[in-house]
Coordinates of C-alpha atoms (C1' of nucleotides) in Angstrom, one line a residue:
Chain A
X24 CA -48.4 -31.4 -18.3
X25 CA -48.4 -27.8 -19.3
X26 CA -51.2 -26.1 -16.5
X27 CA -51.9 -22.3 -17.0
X28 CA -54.1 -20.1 -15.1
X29 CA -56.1 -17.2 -15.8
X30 CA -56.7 -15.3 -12.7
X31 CA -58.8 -11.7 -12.5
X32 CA -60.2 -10.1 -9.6
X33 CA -63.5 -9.2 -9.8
X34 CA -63.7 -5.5 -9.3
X35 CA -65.1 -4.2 -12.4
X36 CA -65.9 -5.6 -15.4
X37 CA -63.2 -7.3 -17.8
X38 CA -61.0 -4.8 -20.0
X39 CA -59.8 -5.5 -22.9
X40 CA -55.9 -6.1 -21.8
X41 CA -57.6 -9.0 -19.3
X42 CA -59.1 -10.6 -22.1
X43 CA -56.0 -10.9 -24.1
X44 CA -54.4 -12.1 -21.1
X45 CA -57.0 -14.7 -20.4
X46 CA -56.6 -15.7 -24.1
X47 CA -52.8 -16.1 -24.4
X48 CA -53.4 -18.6 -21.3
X49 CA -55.8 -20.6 -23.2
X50 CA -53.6 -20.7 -26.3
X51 CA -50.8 -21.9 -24.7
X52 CA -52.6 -24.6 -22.8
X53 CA -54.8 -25.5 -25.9
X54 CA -51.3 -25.2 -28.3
X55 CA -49.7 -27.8 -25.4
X56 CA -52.7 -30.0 -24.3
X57 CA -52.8 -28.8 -21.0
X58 CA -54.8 -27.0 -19.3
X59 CA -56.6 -23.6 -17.8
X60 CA -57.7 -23.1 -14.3
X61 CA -59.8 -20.3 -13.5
X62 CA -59.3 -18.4 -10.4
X63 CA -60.7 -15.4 -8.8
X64 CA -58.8 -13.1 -6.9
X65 CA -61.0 -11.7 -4.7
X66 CA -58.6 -11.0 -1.3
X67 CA -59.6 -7.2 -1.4
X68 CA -63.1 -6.9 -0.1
X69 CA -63.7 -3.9 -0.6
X70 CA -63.6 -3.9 -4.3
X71 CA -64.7 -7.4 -5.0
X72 CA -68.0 -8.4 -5.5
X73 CA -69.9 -12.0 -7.0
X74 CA -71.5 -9.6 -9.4
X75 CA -68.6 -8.6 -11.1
X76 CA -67.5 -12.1 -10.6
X77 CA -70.4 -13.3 -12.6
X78 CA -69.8 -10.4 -15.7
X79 CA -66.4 -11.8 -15.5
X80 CA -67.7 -15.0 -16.1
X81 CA -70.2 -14.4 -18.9
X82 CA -67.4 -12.4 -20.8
X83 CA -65.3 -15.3 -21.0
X84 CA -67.7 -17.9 -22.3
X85 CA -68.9 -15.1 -24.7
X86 CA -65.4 -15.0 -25.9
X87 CA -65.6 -18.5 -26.4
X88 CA -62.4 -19.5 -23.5
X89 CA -63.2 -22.4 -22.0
X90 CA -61.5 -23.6 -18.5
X91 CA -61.2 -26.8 -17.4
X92 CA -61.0 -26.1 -13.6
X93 CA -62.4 -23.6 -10.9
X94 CA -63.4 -21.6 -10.6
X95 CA -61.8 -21.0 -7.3
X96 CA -62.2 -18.1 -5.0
X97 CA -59.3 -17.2 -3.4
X98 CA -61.6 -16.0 -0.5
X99 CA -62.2 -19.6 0.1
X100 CA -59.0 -20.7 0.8
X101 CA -58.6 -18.4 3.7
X102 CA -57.4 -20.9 6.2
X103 CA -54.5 -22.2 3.9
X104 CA -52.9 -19.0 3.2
X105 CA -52.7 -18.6 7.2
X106 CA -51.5 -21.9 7.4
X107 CA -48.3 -21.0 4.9
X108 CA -48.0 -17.7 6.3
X109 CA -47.9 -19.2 9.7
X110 CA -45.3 -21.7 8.7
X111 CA -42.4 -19.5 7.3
X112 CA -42.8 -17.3 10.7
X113 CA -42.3 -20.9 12.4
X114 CA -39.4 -21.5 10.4
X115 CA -38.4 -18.1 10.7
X116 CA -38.4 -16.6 7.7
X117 CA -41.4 -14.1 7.9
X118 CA -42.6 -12.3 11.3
X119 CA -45.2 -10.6 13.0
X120 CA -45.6 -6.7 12.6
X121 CA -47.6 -4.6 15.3
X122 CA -46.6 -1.1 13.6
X123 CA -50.2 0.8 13.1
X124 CA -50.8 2.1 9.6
X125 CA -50.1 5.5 10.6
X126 CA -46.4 4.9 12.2
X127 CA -45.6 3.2 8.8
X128 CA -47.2 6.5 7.1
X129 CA -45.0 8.4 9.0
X130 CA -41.8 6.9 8.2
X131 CA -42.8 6.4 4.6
X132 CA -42.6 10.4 4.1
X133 CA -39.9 10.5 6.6
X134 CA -38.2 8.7 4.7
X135 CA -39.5 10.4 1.6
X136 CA -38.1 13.3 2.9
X137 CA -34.5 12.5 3.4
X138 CA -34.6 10.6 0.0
X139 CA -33.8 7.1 1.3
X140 CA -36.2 4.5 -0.5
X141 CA -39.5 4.3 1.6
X142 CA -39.0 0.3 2.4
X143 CA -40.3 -1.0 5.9
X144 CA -37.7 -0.3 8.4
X145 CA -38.1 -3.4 10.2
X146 CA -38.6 -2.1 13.6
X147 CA -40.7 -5.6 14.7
X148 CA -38.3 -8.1 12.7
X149 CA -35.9 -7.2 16.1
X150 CA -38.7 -8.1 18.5
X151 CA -38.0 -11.0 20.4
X152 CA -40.3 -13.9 20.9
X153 CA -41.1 -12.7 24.7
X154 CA -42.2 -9.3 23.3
X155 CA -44.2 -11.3 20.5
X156 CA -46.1 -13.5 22.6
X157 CA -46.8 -10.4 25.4
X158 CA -48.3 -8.6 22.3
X159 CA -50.4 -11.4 20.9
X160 CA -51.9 -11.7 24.3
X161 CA -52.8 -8.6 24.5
X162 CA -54.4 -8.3 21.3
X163 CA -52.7 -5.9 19.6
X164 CA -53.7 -6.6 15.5
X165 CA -50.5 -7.7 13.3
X166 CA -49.5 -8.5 10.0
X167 CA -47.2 -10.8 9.0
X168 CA -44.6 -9.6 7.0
X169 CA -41.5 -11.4 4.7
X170 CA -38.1 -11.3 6.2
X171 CA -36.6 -10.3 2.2
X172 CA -33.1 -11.1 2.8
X173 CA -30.4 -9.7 0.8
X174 CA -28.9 -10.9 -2.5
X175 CA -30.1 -9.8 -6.3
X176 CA -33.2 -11.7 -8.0
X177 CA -32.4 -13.6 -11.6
X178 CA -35.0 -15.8 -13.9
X179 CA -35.8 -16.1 -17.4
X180 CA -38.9 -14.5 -18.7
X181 CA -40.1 -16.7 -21.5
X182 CA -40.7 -13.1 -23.4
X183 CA -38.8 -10.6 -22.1
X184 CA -35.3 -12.6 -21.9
X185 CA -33.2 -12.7 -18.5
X186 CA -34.1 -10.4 -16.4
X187 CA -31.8 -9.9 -13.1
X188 CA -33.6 -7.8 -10.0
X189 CA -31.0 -5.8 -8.1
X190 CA -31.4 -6.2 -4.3
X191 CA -32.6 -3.7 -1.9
X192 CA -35.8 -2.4 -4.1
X193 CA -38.6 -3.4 -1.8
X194 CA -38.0 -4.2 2.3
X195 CA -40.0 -7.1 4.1
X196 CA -43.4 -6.8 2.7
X197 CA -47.0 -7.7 4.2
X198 CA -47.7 -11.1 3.2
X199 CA -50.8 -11.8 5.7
X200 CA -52.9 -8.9 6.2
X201 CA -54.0 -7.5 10.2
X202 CA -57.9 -9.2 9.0
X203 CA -56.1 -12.1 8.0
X204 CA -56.6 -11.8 4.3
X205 CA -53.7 -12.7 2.4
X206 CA -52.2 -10.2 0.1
X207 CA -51.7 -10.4 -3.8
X208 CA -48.4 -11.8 -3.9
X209 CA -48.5 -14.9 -1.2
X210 CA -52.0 -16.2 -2.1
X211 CA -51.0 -16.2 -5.9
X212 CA -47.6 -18.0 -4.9
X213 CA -49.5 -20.1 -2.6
X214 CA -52.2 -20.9 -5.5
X215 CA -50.2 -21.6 -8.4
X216 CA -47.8 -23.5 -6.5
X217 CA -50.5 -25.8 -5.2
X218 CA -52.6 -26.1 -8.4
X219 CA -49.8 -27.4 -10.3
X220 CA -49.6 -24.1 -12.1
X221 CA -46.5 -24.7 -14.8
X222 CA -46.5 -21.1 -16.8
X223 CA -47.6 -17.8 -15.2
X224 CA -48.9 -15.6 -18.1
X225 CA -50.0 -12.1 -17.1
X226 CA -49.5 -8.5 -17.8
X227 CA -45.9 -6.8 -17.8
X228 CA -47.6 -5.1 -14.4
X229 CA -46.4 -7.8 -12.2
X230 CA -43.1 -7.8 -13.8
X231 CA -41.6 -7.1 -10.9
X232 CA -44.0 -8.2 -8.2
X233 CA -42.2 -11.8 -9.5
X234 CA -39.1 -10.9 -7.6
X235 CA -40.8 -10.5 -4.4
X236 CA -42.9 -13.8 -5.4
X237 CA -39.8 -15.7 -5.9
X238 CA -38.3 -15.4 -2.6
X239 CA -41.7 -16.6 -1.5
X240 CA -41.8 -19.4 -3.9
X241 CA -38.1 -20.3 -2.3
X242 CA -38.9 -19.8 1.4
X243 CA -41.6 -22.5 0.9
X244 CA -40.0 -25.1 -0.5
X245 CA -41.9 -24.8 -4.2
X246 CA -40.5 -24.9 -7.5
X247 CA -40.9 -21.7 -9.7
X248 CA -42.8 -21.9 -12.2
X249 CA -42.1 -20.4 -15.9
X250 CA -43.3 -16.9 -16.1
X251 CA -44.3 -14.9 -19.1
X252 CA -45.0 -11.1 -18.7
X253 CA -47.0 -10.0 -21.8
X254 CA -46.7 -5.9 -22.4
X255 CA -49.5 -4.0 -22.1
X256 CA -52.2 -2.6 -24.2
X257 CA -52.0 1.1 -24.6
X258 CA -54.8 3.8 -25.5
X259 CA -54.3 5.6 -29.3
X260 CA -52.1 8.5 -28.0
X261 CA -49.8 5.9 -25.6
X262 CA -51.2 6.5 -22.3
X263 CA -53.1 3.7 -20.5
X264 CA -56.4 2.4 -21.9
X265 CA -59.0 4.0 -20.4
X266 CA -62.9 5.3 -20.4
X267 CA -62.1 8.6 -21.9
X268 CA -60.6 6.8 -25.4
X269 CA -64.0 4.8 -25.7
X270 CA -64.6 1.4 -25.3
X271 CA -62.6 -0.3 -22.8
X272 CA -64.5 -3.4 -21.8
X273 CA -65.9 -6.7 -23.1
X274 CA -69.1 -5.7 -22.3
X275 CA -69.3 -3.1 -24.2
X276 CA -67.7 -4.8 -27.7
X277 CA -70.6 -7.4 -27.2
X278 CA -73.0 -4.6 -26.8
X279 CA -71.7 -2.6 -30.1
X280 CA -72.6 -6.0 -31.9
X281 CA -68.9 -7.1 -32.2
X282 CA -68.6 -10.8 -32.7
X283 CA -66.3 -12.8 -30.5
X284 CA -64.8 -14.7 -33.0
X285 CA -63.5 -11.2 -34.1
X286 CA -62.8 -10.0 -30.7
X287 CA -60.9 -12.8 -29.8
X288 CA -58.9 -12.8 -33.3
X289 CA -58.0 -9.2 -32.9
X290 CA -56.8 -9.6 -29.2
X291 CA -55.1 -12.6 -29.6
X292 CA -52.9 -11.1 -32.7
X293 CA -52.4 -7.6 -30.6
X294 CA -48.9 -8.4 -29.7
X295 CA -48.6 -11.9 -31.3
X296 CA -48.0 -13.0 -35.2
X297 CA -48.5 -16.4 -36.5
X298 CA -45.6 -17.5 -38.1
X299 CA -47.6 -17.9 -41.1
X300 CA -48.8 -14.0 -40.9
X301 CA -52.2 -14.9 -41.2
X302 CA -54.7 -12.2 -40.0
X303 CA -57.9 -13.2 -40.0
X304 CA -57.8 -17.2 -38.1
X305 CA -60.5 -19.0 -36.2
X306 CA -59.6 -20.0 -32.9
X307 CA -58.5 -23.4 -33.7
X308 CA -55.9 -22.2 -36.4
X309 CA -54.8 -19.5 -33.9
X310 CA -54.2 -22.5 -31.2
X311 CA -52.4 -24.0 -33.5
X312 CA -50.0 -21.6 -34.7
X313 CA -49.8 -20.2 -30.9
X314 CA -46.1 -19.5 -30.1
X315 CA -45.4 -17.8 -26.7
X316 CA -41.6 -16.8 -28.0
X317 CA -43.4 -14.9 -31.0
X318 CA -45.2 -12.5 -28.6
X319 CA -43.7 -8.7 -28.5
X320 CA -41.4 -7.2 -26.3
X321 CA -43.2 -4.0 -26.7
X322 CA -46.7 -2.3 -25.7
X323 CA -48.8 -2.4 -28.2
X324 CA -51.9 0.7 -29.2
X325 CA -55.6 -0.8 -29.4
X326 CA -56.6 0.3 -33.0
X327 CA -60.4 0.4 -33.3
X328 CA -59.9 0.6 -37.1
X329 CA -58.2 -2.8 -37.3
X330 CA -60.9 -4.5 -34.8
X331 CA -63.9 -3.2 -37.3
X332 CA -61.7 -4.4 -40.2
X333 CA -61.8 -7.7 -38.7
X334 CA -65.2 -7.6 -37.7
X335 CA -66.4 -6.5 -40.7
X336 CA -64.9 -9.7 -42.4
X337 CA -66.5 -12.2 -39.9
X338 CA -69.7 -10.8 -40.4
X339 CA -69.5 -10.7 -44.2
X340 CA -69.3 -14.6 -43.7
X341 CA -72.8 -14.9 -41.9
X342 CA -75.3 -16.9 -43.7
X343 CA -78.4 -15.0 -44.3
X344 CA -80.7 -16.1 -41.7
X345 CA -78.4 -16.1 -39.0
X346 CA -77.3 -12.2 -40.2
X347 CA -80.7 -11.4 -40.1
X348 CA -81.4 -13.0 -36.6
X349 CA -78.3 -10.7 -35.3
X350 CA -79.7 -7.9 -36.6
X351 CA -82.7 -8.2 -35.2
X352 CA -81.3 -8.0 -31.3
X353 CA -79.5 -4.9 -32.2
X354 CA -82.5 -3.5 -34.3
X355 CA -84.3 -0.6 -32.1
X356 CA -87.5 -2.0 -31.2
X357 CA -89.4 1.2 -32.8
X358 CA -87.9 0.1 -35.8
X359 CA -90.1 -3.2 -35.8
X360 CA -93.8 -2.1 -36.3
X361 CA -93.5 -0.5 -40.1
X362 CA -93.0 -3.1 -41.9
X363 CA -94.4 -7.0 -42.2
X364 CA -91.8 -9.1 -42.1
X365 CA -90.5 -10.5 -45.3
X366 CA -90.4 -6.3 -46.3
X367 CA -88.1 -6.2 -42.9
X368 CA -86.0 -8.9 -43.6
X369 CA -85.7 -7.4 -46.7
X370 CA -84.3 -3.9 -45.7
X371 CA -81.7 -5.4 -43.1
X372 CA -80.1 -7.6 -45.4
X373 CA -79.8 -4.5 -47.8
X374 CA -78.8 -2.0 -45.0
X375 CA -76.0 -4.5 -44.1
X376 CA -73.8 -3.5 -46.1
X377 CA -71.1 -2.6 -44.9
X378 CA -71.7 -2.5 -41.6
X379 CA -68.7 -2.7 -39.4
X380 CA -70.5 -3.9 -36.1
X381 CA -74.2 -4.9 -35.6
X382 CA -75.5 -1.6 -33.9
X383 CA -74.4 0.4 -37.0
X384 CA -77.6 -1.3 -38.6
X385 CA -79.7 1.3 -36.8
X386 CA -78.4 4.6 -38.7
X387 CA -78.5 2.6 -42.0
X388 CA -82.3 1.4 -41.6
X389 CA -83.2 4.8 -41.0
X390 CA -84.1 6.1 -44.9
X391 CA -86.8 3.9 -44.7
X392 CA -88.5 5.2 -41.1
X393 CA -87.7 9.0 -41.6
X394 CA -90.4 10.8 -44.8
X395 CA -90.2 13.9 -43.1
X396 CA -86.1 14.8 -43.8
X397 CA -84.8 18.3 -45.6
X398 CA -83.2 19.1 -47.6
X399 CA -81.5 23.1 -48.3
X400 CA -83.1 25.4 -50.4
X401 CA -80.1 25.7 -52.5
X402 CA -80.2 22.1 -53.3
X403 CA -83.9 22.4 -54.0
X404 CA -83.1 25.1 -56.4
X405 CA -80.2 23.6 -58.4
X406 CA -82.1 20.4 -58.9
X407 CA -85.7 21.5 -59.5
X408 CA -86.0 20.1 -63.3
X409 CA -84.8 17.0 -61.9
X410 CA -87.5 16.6 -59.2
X411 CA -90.0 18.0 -61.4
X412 CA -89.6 15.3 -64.3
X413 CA -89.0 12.7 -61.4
X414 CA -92.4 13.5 -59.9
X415 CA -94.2 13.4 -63.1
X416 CA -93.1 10.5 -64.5
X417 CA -92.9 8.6 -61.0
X418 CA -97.2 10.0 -61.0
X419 CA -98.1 8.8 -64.2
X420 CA -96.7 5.3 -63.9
X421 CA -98.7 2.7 -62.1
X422 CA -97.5 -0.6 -60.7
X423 CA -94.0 0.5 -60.3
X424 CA -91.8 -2.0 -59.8
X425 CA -87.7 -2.9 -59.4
X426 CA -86.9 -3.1 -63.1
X427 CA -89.7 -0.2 -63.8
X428 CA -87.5 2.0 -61.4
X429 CA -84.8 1.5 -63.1
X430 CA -85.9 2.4 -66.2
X431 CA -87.5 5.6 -64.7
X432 CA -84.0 6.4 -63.5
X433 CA -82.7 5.7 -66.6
X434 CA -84.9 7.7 -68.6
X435 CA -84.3 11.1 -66.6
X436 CA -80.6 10.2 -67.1
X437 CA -81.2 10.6 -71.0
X438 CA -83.6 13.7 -70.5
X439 CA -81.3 15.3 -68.4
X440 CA -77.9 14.0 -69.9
X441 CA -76.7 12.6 -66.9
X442 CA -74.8 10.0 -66.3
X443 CA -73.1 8.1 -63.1
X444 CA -72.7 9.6 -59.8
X445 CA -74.5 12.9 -61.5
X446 CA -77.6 11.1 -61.7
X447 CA -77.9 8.8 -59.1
X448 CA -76.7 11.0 -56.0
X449 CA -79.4 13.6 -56.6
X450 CA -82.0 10.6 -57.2
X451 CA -80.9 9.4 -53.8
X452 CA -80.7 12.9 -51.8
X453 CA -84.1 13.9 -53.1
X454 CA -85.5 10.4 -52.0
X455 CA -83.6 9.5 -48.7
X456 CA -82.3 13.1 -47.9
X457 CA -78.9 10.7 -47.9
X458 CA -76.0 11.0 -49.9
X459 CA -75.1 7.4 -49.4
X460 CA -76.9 4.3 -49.2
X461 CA -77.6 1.0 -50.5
X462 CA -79.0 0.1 -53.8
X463 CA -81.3 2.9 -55.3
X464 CA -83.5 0.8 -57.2
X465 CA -84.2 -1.5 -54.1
X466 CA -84.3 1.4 -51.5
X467 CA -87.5 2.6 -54.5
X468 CA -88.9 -0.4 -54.4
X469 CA -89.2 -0.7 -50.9
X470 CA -90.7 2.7 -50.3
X471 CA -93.3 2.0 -52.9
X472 CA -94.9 5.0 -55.4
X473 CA -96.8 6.3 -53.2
X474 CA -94.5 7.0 -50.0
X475 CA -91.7 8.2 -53.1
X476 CA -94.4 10.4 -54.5
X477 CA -95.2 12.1 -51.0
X478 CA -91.4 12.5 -50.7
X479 CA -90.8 14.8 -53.1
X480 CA -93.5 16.9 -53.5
X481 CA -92.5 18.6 -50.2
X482 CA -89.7 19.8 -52.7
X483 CA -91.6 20.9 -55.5
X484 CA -91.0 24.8 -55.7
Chain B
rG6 C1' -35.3 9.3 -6.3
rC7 C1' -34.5 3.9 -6.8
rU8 C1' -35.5 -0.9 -9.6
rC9 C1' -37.0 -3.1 -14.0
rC10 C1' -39.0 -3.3 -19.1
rC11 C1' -39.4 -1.3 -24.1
rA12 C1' -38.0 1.4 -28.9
rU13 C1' -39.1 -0.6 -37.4
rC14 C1' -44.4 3.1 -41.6
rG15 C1' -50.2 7.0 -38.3
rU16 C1' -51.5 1.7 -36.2
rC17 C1' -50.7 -3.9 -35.8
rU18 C1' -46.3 -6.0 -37.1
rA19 C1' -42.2 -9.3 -40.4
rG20 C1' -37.1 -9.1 -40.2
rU21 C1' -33.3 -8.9 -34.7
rC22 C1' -31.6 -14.8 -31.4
rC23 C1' -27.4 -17.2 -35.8
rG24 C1' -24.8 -9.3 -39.1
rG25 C1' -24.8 -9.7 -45.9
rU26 C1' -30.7 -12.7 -49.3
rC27 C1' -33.7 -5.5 -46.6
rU28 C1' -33.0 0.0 -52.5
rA29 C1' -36.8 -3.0 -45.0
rG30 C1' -42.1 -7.2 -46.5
rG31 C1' -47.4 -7.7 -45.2
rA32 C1' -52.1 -5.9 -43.0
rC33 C1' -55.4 -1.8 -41.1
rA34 C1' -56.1 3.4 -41.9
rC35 C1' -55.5 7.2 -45.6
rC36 C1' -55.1 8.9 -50.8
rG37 C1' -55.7 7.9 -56.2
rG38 C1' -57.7 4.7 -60.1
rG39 C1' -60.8 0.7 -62.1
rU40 C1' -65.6 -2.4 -61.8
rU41 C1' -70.8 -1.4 -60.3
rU42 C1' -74.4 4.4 -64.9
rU43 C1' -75.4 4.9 -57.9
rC44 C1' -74.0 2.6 -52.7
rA45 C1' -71.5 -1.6 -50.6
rU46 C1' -68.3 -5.3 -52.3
rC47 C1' -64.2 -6.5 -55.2
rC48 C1' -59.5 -5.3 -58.0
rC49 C1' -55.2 -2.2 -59.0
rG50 C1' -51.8 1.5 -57.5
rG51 C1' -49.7 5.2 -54.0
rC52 C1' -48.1 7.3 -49.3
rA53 C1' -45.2 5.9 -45.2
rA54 C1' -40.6 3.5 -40.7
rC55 C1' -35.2 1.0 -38.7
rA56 C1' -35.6 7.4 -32.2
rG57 C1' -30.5 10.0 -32.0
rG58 C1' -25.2 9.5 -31.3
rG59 C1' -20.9 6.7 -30.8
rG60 C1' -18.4 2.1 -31.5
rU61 C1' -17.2 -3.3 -33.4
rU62 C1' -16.9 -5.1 -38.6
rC63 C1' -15.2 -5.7 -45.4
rA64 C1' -20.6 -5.3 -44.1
rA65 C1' -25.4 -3.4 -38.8
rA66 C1' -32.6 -2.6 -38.6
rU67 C1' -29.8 -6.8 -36.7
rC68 C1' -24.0 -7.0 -31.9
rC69 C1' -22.0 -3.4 -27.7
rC70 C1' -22.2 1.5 -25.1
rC71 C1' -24.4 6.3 -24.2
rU72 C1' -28.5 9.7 -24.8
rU73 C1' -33.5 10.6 -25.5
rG74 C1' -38.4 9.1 -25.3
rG75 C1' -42.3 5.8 -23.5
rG76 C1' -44.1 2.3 -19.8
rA77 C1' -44.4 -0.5 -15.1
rG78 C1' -43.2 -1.2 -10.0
rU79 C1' -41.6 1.0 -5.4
rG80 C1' -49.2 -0.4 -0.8
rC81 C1' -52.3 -4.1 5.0
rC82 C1' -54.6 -2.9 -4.5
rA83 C1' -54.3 -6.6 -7.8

RNA sequence: GCUCCCAUCGUCUAGUCCGGUCUAGGACACCGGGUUUUCAUCCCGGCAACAGGGGUUCAAAUCCCCUUGGGAGUGCCA
């Protein structure tokens, strides 16, 4: 059975390229009937907190991934990660490390320096067992490191192809930490090789982290598993995705009003086509047409365009009530007193228009908050018989309604001799102070004769 | 420095494995037009790419080499 993993560490809360990482892994299992264990990396204790592991969480059930195991904490499982660690020093194949963080500093740049690659020198891998256990006695904090032995590094990257690792580009590593935690690249050995883990999908990052996890996967005895190394998601100009091009997180999608059926479509086909070259697919098609081989080689740019494209189509698809009920937890609460509620409802489904993500709803509701807007006095100027005749007739009329707007609108037109946009942008500017906007007749109708009336004559020169 | 990955329209990509069907297709964005006497929607059209150079071949976006450009790793971070 096909067993896939999805495994962040909670120290902030989940980017974008996470998510799509998270998603490929529950494609694949879906696609193949396997399944998705959850586990979070938290061996750094510094940066990780249950916080973050909870936002981590809530993201992924927003985004509509289920798991079918864990989560497990990797901080749990403390005592097994010693055990292994323990067991290839046994066997010989790692050993203990006394050097002090700021010896290894100084032979880093030493090294550095004379321009030989700044790899552990293996200074303790000589110590002999007498000098071990004299050191141990006395305390003296240690890692335990990897004894890498020579020889070049070769597997198959379900995307990238064959990829062959040359020897000598990383010296015996840490795999056991001086507090014991275990670092990055033993625990996830250690965890996916005891879960059962089958296919290792994560960012091109750790591309070649899975030499150095291979040799571990070896010295233990365990089968490797297939790996897949997805490329990354880059910002709009190519560099890394980061604060300073917007938008970055999950969080902050679901805050915009983004739907996750949109999110999820648009991250899952950011590097992937369906052989079909569908765009717009609900998660079950996408499961479906999943295909790890059809996943790029190459980074691909986040394009905000494309994500409110796609939004904009999911939400175009809402049924009324349920559109409305959405735009209501994005609506700024000042926006709620004005109106009763049938007249609310009434303006959101008419501002929605349009509307790319849910928060946008806020700048199109406003025409119908703000009677105090203004307008230039050139405009005034140039469109004073228009007002003028707009006003009177708008005064003279009583019980206005939609179809006696129109006709209002209609007449001027013939008064005036205009026609199209002519008519009907000055009507708008005069009575919104917008250029733009929904359906004139309606927006009229909704302000009512009197609030139109008050309006205008603030332009009446 | 060393190791590894990548390279088709502005963007996401199809095509690359198994060379001819590619005067390189689709989508987003953009521009123009139509419908709506306005807005949104919708419809139609346009713009626009095989990074460069060498090979191999009757034939190369597709195979090989080099260059250039981008990215990742080189941690007691993950």
């Amino acid at each position: 059975m096909v067993v896939t993993r999805f495994a962040p560490s909670p120290t902030g809360s989940m980017h974008v390229g996470n998510a799509r990482t998270a998603i490929f892994n529950y494609l694949f299992a879906r696609h193949n009937n396997g399944k998705l264990i959850l586990r979070i990396e938290d061996t750094d204790l510094e940066r990780s907190t249950r916080e973050n592991e909870e936002k981590l969480i809530e993201d992924l059930k927003w985004l509509g991934i289920e798991w079918d195991e864990g989560p497990f904490r990797q901080s749990e499982r403390m005592s097994i990660y010693k055990e292994y660690a323990e067991k290839l020093v046994k066997e010989g194949k790692a050993f203990y490390c006394f050097c002090t963080d700021e010896e290894l500093e100084r032979k880093k740049i030493e090294a550095e320096a004379k321009g030989i690659p700044p790899h552990y020198d293996g200074t303790c891998r000589k110590l002999t067992d007498e000098e071990v256990r004299i050191k141990l006695e006395n305390k003296i904090p240690y890692t335990i490191r990897f004894k890498v032995e020579p020889g070049d590094i070769e597997f198959d990257d379900l995307i990238k192809g064959n990829i062959v690792m040359k020897e000598g580009m990383f010296g015996d590593f840490v795999i056991l930490r001086s507090n014991g935690m275990p670092v990055y690249n033993f625990a996830v050995v250690v965890d996916d090789a005891l879960m059962g883990v089958t296919h290792v999908i994560r960012a091109e990052e750790h591309l070649s982290n899975t030499a150095r996890q291979i040799l571990i996967y070896r010295a233990l005895g365990f089968n490797t598993p297939y790996f897949s190394h997805t490329p990354l998601i880059l910002a709009n100009d190519g560099s890394k995705l980061s604060k300073r091009h917007g938008a970055t997180s999950v969080a902050e999608y679901r805050q915009k009003g983004y739907l996750p059926e949109a999110l999820f479509n648009y991250l899952a086909l950011l590097g992937f086509t369906p052989e079909s070259g569908k765009e717009k697919l609900s998660k079950d098609e996408i499961i479906k047409e999943f295909d790890i081989k059809r996943i790029s080689k190459s980074p691909s740019k986040f394009d905000i365009n494309k994500l409110n494209w796609l939004n904009s189509e999911y939400i175009k698809e809402i049924d009324r009530d349920v559109l409305l009920k959405k735009l209501k937890l994005f609506l700024d609460k000042s926006y709620f007193c004005n109106y009763d509620k049938n007249t609310l409802d009434r303006i959101l489904i008419l501002s929605s228009g349009g509307i790319q993500y849910f928060e946008q709803i806020n700048d199109n509701v406003k025409i119908f908050f703000d009677d105090s807007f203004n307008l230039s006095d050139e405009y005034l100027k140039n469109n004073q018989s228009l007002i003028k005749l707009f006003y009177n007739k708008v005064s003279s009329i009583n019980n206005i309604n939609k179809d006696m707007w129109k006709e209002i609108v209609k007449e001027i037109g013939k008064e005036l001799s205009l026609k199209g946009k002519e008519l009907f942008m000055p009507v708008r500017v005069i009575t919104t102070g917008q250029e733009h906007g929904p359906d004139i007749y309606e927006v009229l109708d909704i302000l009512g004769k009197d609030r139109v009336l008050k309006r205008i004559e603030r332009f009446i020169r």
